[in-house]
Short mmCIF file of C-alpha atoms in Angstrom, two decimals:
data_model
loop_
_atom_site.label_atom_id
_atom_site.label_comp_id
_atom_site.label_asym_id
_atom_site.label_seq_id
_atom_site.Cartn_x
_atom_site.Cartn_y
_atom_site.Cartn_z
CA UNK A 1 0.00 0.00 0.00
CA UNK A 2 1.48 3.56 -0.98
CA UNK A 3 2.17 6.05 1.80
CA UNK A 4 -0.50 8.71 2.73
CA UNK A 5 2.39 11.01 2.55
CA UNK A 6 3.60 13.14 -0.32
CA UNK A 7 3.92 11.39 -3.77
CA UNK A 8 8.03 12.07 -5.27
CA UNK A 9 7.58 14.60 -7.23
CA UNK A 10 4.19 15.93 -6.44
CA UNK A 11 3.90 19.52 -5.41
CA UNK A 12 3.74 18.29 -1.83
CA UNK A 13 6.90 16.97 -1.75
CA UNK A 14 8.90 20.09 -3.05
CA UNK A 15 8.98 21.39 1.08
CA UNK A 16 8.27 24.31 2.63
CA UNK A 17 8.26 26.52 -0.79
CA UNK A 18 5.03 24.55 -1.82
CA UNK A 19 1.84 26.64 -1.63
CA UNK A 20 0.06 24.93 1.07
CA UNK A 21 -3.09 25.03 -0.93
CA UNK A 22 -1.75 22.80 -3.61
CA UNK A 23 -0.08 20.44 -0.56
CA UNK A 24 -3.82 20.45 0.75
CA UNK A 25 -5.06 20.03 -2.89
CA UNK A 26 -2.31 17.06 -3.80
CA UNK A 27 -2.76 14.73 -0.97
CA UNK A 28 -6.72 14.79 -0.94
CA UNK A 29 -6.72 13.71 -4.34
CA UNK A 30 -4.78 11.11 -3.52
CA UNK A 31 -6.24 10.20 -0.89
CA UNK A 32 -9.86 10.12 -2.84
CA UNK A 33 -8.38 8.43 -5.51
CA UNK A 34 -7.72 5.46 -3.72
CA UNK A 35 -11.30 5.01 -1.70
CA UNK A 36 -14.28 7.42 -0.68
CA UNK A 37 -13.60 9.85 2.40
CA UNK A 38 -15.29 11.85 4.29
CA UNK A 39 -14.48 15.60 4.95
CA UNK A 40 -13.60 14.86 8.67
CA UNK A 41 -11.18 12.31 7.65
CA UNK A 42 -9.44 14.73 4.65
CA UNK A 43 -9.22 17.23 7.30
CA UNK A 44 -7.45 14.66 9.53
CA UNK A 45 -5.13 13.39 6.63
CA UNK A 46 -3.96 17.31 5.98
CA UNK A 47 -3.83 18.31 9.80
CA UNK A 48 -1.49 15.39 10.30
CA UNK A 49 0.75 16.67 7.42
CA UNK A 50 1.11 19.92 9.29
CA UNK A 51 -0.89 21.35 6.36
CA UNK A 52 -1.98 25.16 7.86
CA UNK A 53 -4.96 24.96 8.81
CA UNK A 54 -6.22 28.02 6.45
CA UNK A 55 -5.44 26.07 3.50
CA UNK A 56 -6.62 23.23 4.49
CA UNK A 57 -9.97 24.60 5.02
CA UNK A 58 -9.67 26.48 1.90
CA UNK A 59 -9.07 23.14 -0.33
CA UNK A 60 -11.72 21.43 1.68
CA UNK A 61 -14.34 23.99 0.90
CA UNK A 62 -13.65 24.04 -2.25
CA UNK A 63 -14.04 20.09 -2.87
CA UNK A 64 -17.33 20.28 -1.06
CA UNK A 65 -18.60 22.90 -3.78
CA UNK A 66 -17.37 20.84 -6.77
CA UNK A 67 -18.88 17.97 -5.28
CA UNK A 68 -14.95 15.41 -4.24
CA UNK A 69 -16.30 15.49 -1.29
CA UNK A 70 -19.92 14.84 -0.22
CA UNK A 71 -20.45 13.59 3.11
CA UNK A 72 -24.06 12.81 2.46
CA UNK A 73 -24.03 11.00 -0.23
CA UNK A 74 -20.90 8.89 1.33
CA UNK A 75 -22.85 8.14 4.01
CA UNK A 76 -26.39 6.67 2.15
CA UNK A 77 -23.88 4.18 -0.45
CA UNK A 78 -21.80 3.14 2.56
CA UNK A 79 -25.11 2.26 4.33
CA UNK A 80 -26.49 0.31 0.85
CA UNK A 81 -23.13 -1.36 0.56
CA UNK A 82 -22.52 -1.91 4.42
CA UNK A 83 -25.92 -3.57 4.93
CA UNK A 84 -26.36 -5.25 1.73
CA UNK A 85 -22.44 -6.72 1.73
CA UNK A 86 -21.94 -7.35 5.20
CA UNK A 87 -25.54 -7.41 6.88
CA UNK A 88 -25.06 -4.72 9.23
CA UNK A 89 -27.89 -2.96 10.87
CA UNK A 90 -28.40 0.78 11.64
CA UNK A 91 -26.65 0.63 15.02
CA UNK A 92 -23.53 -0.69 13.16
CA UNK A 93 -23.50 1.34 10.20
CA UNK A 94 -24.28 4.69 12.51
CA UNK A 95 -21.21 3.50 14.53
CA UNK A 96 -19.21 3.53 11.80
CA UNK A 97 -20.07 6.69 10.31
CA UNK A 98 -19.56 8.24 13.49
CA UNK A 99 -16.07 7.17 13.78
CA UNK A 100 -15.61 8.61 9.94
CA UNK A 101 -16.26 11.60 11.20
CA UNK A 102 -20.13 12.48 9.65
CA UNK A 103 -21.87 14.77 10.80
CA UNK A 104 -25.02 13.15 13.20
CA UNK A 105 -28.05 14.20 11.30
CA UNK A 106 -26.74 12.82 8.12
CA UNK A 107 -25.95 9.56 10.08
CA UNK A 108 -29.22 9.77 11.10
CA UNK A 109 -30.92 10.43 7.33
CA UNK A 110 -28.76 7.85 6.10
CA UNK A 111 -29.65 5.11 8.35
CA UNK A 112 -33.03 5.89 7.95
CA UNK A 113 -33.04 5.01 4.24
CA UNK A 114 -32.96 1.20 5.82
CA UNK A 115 -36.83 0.00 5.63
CA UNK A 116 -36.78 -1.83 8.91
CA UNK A 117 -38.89 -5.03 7.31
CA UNK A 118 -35.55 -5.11 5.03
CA UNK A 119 -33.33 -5.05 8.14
CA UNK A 120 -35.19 -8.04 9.48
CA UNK A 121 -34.99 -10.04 6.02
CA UNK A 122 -31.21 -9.14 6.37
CA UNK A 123 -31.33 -10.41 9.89
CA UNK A 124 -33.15 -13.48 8.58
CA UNK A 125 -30.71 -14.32 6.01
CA UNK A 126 -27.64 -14.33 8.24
CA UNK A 127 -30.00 -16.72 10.96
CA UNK A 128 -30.29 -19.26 8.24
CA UNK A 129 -26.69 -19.20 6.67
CA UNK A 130 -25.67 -19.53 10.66
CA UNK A 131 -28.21 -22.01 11.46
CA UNK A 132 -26.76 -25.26 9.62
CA UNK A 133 -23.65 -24.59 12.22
CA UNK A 134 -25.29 -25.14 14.96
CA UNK A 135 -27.12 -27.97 14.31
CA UNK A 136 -27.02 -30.47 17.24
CA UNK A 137 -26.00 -28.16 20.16
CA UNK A 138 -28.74 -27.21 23.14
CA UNK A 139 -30.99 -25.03 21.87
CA UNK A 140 -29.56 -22.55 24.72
CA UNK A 141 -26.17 -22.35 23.16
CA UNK A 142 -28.02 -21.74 19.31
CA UNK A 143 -29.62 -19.08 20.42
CA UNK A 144 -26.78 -17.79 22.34
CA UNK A 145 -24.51 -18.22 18.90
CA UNK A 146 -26.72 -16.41 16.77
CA UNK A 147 -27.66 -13.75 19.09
CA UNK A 148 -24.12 -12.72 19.46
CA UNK A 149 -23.84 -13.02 15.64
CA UNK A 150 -26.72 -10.73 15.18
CA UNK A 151 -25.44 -8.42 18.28
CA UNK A 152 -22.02 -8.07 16.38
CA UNK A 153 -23.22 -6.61 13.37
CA UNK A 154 -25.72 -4.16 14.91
CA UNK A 155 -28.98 -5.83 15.70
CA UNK A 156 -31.19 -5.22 18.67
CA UNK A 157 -32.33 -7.81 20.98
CA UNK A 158 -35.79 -7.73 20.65
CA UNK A 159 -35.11 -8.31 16.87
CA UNK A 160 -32.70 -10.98 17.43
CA UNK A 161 -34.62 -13.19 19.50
CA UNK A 162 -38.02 -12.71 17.41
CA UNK A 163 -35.94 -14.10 14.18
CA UNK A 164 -33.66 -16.66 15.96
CA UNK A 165 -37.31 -17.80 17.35
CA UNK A 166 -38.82 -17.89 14.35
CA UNK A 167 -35.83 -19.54 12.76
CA UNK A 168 -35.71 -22.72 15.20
CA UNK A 169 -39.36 -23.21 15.43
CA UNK A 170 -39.22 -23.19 11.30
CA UNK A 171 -36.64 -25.76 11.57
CA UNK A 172 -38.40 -28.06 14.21
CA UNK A 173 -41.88 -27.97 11.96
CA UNK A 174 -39.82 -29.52 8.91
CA UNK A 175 -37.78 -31.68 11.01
CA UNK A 176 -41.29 -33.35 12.64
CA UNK A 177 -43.13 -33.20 9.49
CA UNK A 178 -42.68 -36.99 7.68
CA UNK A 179 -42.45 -37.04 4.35
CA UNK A 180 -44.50 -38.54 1.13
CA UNK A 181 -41.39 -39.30 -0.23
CA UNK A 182 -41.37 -42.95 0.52
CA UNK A 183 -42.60 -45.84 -1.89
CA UNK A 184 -44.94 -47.69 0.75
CA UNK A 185 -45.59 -51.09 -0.42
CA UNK A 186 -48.63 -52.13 -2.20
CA UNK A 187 -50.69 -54.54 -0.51
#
């Protein structure tokens, strides 16, 4: 992985000559060229390069207007991607954009965007992918195992249990249920 420093031969490296704007300028497009950031964490990346901080607010503004940087919508893909790729739920993925640094009522609009009947499909899904694993431990330590699944990724316990329940009783009904699949003798 490259350094989050200067680039050889950028305007960033040339030292204290270089305008501090293009510094600012240079390292946040490099930095957004390799992933999506937020403004909080460009404005980390340029106050750890000593960049001053007039510059740095100057280059940052100025991304904002042309649209580089966009903490809004940042925040609603990472959400879509976070939830659909990893099954997180709105705790989570507000956690997360906290700690990025976005601001907390476009956390809060983002996570909103999750319907929660689709949270509880997603919940569903990662119950039955789980499920198979457990199959022949107490039904104690199952529900213990997939609660702490669905804890870890953001899920509430009321949520939790109603699925997990839902989930085991589903399984018991087609365990107990015999099956027409058997050729019964004709008599």
């Amino acid at each position: 992985m490259p350094p989050d420093g200067p680039v050889e031969g950028s305007p960033a490296s040339r030292g204290p000559d270089a305008d501090p704007q293009a510094v600012a300028r240079a390292i946040c497009l490099r930095l957004l060229t390799m992933a999506p950031r937020t403004r909080a964490q460009l404005a980390e990346a340029l106050r750890k390069r000593e960049v001053p901080q007039e510059a740095a607010d100057a280059v940052l503004e100025r991304f904002s207007e042309v649209g580089l940087i966009d903490d809004e919508a940042f925040a609603a893909v990472w959400v879509s991607s976070r939830h659909a790729g990893r099954g997180l739920a709105r705790k989570a993925l507000a956690s997360e954009l906290r700690h990025r640094g976005v601001d907390e009522d476009i956390v809060k609009e983002a996570v909103e965007q999750l319907d929660p009947e689709q949270e509880a499909e997603t919940a569903r899904r990662l119950v039955e992918r789980k499920l198979s694993s457990t199959r022949g431990l107490d039904s104690t330590v199952r529900t213990r195992r997939l609660a702490g699944m669905l804890a870890r990724k953001g899920y509430g316990p009321g949520l939790a249990f109603r699925v997990i329940r839902e989930a085991l009783e589903s399984e018991e009904a087609e365990n107990s249920v015999p099956s027409d699949d058997f050729d019964y003798p004709d008599d």
